[in-house]
CSV table of C-alpha atoms and ligand atoms in Angstrom, one decimal:
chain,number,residue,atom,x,y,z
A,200,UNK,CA,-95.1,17.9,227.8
A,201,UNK,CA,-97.3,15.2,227.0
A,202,UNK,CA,-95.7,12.1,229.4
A,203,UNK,CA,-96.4,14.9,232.3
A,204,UNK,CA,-100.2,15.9,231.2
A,205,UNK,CA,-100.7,12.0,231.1
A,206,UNK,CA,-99.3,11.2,234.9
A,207,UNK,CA,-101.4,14.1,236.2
A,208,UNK,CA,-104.3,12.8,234.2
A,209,UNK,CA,-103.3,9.1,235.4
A,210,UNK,CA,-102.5,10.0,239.9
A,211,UNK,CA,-103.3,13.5,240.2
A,212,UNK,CA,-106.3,14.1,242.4
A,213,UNK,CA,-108.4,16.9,242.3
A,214,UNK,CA,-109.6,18.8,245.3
A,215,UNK,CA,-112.0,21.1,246.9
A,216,UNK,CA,-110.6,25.1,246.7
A,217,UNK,CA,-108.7,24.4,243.1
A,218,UNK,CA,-105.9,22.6,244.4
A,219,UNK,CA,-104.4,19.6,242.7
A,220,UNK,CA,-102.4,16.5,244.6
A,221,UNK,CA,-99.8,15.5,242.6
A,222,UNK,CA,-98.0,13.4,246.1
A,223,UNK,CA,-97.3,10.3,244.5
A,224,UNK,CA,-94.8,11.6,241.7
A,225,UNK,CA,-94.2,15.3,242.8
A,226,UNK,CA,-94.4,16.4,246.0
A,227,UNK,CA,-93.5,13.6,248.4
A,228,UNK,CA,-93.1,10.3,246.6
A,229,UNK,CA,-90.8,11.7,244.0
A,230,UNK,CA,-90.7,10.3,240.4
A,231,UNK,CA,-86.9,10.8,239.0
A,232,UNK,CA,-87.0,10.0,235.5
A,233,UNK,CA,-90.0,12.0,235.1
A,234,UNK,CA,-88.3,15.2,236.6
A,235,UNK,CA,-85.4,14.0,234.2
A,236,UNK,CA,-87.3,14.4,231.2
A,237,UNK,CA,-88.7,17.8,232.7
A,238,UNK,CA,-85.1,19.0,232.5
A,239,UNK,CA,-84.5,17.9,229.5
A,240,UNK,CA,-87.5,19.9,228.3
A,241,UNK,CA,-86.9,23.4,230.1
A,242,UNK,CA,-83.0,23.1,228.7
A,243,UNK,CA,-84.8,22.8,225.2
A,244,UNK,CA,-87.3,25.7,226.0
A,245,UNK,CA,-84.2,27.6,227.7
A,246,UNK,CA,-81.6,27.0,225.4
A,247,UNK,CA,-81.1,30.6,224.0
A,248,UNK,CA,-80.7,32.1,227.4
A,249,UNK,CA,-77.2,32.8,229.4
A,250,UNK,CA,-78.7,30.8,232.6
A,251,UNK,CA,-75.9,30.3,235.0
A,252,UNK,CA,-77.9,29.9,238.3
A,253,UNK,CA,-81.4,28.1,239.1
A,254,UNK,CA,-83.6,29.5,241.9
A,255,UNK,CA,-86.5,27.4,243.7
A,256,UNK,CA,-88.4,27.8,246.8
A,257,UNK,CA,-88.5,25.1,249.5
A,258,UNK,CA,-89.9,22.9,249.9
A,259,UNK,CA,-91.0,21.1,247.2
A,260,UNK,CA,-89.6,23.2,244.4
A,261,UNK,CA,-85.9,21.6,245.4
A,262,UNK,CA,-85.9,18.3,244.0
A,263,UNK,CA,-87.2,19.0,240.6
A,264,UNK,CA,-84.5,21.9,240.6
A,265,UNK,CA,-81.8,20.2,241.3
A,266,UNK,CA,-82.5,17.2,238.4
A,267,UNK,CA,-83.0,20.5,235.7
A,268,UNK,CA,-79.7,21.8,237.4
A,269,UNK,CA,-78.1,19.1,236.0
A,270,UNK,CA,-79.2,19.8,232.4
A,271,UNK,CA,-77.6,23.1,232.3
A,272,UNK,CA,-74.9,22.2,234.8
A,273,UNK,CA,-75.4,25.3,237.5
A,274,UNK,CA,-76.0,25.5,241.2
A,275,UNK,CA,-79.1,25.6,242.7
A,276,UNK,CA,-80.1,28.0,245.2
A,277,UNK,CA,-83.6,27.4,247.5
A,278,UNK,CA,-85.3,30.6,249.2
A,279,UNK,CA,-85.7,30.1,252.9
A,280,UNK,CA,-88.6,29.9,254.7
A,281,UNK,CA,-88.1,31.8,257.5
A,282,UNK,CA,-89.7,32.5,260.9
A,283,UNK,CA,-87.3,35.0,262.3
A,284,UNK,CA,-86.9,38.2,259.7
A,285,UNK,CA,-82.8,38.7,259.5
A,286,UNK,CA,-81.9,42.4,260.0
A,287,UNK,CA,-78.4,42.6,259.7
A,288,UNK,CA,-78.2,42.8,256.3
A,289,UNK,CA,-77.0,40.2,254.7
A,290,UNK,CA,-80.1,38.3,253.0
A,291,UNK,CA,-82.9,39.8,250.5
A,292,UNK,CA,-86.3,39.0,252.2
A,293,UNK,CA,-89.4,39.1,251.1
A,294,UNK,CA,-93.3,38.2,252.0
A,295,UNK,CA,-94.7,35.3,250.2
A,296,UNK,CA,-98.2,34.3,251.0
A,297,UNK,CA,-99.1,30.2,250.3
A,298,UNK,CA,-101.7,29.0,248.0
A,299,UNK,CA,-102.0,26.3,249.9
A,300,UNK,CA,-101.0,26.9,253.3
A,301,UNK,CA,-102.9,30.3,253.6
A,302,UNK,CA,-100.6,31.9,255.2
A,303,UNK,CA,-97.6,34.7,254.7
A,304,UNK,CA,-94.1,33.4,255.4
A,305,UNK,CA,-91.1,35.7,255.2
A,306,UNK,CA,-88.6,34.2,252.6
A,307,UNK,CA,-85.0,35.1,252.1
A,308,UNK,CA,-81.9,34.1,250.4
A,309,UNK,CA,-78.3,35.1,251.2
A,310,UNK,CA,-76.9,37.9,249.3
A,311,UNK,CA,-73.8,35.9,249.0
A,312,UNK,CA,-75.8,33.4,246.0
A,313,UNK,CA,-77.3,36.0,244.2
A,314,UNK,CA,-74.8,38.8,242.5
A,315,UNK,CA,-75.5,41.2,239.8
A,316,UNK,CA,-73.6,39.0,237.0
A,317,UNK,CA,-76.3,36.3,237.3
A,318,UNK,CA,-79.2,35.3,235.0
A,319,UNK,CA,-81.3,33.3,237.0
A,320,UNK,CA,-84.1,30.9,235.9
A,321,UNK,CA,-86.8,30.4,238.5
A,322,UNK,CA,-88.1,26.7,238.6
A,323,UNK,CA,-91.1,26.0,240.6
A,324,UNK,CA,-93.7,22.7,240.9
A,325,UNK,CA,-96.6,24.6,240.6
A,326,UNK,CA,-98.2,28.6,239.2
A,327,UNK,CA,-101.3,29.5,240.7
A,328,UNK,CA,-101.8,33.1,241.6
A,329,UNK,CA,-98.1,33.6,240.7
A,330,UNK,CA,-97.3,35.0,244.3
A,331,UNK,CA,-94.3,32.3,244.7
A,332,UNK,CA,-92.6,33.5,241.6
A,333,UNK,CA,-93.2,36.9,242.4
A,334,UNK,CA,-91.4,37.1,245.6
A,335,UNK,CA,-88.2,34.9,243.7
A,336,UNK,CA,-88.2,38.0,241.3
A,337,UNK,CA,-88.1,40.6,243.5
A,338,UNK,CA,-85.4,39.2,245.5
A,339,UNK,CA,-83.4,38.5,242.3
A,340,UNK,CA,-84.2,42.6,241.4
A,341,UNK,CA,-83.1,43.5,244.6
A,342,UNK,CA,-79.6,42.0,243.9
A,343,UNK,CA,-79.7,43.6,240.3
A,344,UNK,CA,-79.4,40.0,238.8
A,345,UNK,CA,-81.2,39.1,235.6
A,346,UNK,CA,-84.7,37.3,235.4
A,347,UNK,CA,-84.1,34.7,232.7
A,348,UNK,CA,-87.1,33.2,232.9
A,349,UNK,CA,-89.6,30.8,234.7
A,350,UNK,CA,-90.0,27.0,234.2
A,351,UNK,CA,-92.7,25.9,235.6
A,352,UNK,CA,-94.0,21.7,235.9
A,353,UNK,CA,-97.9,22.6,236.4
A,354,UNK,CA,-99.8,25.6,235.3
A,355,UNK,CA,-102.7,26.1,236.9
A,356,UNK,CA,-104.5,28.6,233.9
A,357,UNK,CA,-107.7,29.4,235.7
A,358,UNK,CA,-105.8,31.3,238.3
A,359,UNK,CA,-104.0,34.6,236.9
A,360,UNK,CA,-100.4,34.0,238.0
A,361,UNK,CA,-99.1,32.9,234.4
A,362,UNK,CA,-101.4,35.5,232.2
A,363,UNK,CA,-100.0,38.2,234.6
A,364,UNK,CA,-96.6,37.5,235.0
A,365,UNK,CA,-96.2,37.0,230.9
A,366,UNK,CA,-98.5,40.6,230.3
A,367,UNK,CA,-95.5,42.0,232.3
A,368,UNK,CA,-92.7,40.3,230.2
A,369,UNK,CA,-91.7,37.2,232.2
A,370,UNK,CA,-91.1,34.6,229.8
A,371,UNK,CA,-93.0,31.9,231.5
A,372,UNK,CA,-92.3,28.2,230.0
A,373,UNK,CA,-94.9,25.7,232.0
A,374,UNK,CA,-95.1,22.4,231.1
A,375,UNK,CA,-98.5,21.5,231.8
A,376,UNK,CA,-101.1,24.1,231.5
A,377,UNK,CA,-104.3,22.8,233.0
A,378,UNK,CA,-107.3,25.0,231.8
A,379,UNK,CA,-110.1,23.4,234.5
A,380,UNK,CA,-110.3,20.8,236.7
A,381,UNK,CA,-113.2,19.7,238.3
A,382,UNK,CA,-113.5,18.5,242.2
A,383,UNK,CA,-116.4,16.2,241.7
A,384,UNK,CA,-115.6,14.2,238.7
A,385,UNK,CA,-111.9,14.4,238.7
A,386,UNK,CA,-111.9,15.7,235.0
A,387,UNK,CA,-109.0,17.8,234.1
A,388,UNK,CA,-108.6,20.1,230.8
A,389,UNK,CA,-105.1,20.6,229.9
A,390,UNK,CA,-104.6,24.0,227.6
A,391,UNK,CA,-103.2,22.8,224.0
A,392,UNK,CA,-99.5,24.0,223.5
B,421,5GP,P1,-98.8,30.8,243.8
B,421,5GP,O1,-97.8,31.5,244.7
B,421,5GP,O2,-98.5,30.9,242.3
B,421,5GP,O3,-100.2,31.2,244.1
B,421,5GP,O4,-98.8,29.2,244.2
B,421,5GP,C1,-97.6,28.5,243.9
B,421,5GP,C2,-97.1,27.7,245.1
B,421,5GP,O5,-98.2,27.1,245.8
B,421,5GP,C3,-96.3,26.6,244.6
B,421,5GP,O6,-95.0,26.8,245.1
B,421,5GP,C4,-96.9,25.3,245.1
B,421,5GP,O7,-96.1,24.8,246.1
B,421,5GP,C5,-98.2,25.7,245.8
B,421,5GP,N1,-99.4,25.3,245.0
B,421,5GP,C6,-100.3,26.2,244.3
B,421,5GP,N2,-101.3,25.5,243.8
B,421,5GP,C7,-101.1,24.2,244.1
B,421,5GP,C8,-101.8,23.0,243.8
B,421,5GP,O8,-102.9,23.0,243.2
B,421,5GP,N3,-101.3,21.8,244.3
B,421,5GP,C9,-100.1,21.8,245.0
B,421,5GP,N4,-99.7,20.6,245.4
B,421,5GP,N5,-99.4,22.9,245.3
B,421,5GP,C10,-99.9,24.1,244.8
C-alpha cells in the first residue's frame, strides 16, 4: 500500500536491534484515516473469505482492528496479556514472547469469543519473527475455529515470521513489506508487491 510505505518512509524511525518506530501514526499518536484506508485494503485482499470475527493482540494491535472491523462489519476480539495464568478452564492461553519487550507473557482469550463456527482473521501492526501471530493461531486451533488469514500493516522481511508462517499455509496479506532498513542512515527498502 503505497500511502503506508510513504508515511513510514516520511516518520518512521529506524533503530538499533531492527526495530522500527512508527509512534507518531501507529502506535501511540494514532493516524485514523490512514488505518481507514488499511481497512479498506485488507477487505479488498480478504474479500473471498467467510471472515465473521477479527482477532488482535493488545496493545497496539486494537485500534487498527477495530477501524478494519468496520470494513467487514464483525466484532473484534483482543488477546489478554496476562500476569496471572487462569486454570479454571475457561480461556485458551498461550506463551507469547515480545520482539520488543524481550520478554514471555502468558496470553489468553475467553473461550466464550472464540467457537468452532468462526473464521477468524488475525490483524496485527507489525510481523517480525511471527511469534505474535503464532500464539493467535494456536489459540484459535485450540477452539477448532478457522484461520482465515493474517493482515498485517508492516512486514518486517528480514526476519522469518512471514516466509514461515506462508511455507506453512497461512495466507499472510501485509501491507508494507520492508526488505532492510538501516540504523545509521535511516534508509528503508520496501519489498515490491
Ligand atoms: P513477532 O512476534 O512477529 O516477532 O513480533 C510482532 C510483535 O512485536 C508485534 O505485535 C509488534 O507489537 C512488535 N514489533 C515487532 N517488531 C517491531 C518493530 O520493529 N517496531 C514496533 N513498533 N513493534 C514491533
Amino acid at each position: 500500500m503505497k500511502s503506508l510505505e510513504e508515511r513510514i518512509r516520511k516518520d518512521g524511525v529506524v533503530k538499533a536491534g531492527n526495530v522500527l518506530k512508527v509512534d507518531s501514526f501507529l502506535n501511540h499518536q494514532m493516524d485514523v484515516e490512514l488505518f481507514n484506508e488499511m481497512g479498506k485494503e485488507f477487505k479488498r485482499l480478504f474479500a473471498d473469505c467467510p471472515i465473521n470475527k477479527i482477532l488482535t493482540i493488545e496493545a497496539s494491535g486494537i485500534g487498527i482492528a477495530c477501524i478494519v472491523a468496520q470494513h467487514f462489519h464483525v466484532p473484534v476480539v483482543f488477546a489478554k496479556k496476562t500476569q496471572s495464568i487462569n486454570i479454571d478452564g475457561e480461556v485458551y492461553s498461550t506463551k507469547i514472547e515480545s520482539f520488543t519487550h524481550k520478554r514471555v507473557y502468558d496470553v489468553i482469550v475467553s473461550k466464550k469469543y472464540i467457537s468452532p463456527e468462526d473464521h477468524v482473521l488475525i490483524i496485527d501492526d507489525f510481523l517480525a519473527n511471527g511469534c505474535a501471530v503464532r500464539g493467535l493461531i494456536e489459540m484459535i486451533q485450540s477452539a477448532g475455529a478457522t484461520v482465515e488469514g493474517v493482515g498485517i500493516a508492516i512486514e518486517k522481511g528480514q526476519q522469518s515470521g512471514g516466509r514461515m508462517l506462508r511455507e506453512d499455509g497461512i495466507r499472510v496479506e501485509s501491507l508494507a513489506i520492508i526488505d532492510s532498513m538501516d540504523d545509521t542512515t535511516g534508509e528503508i527498502i520496501f519489498r515490491e508487491q
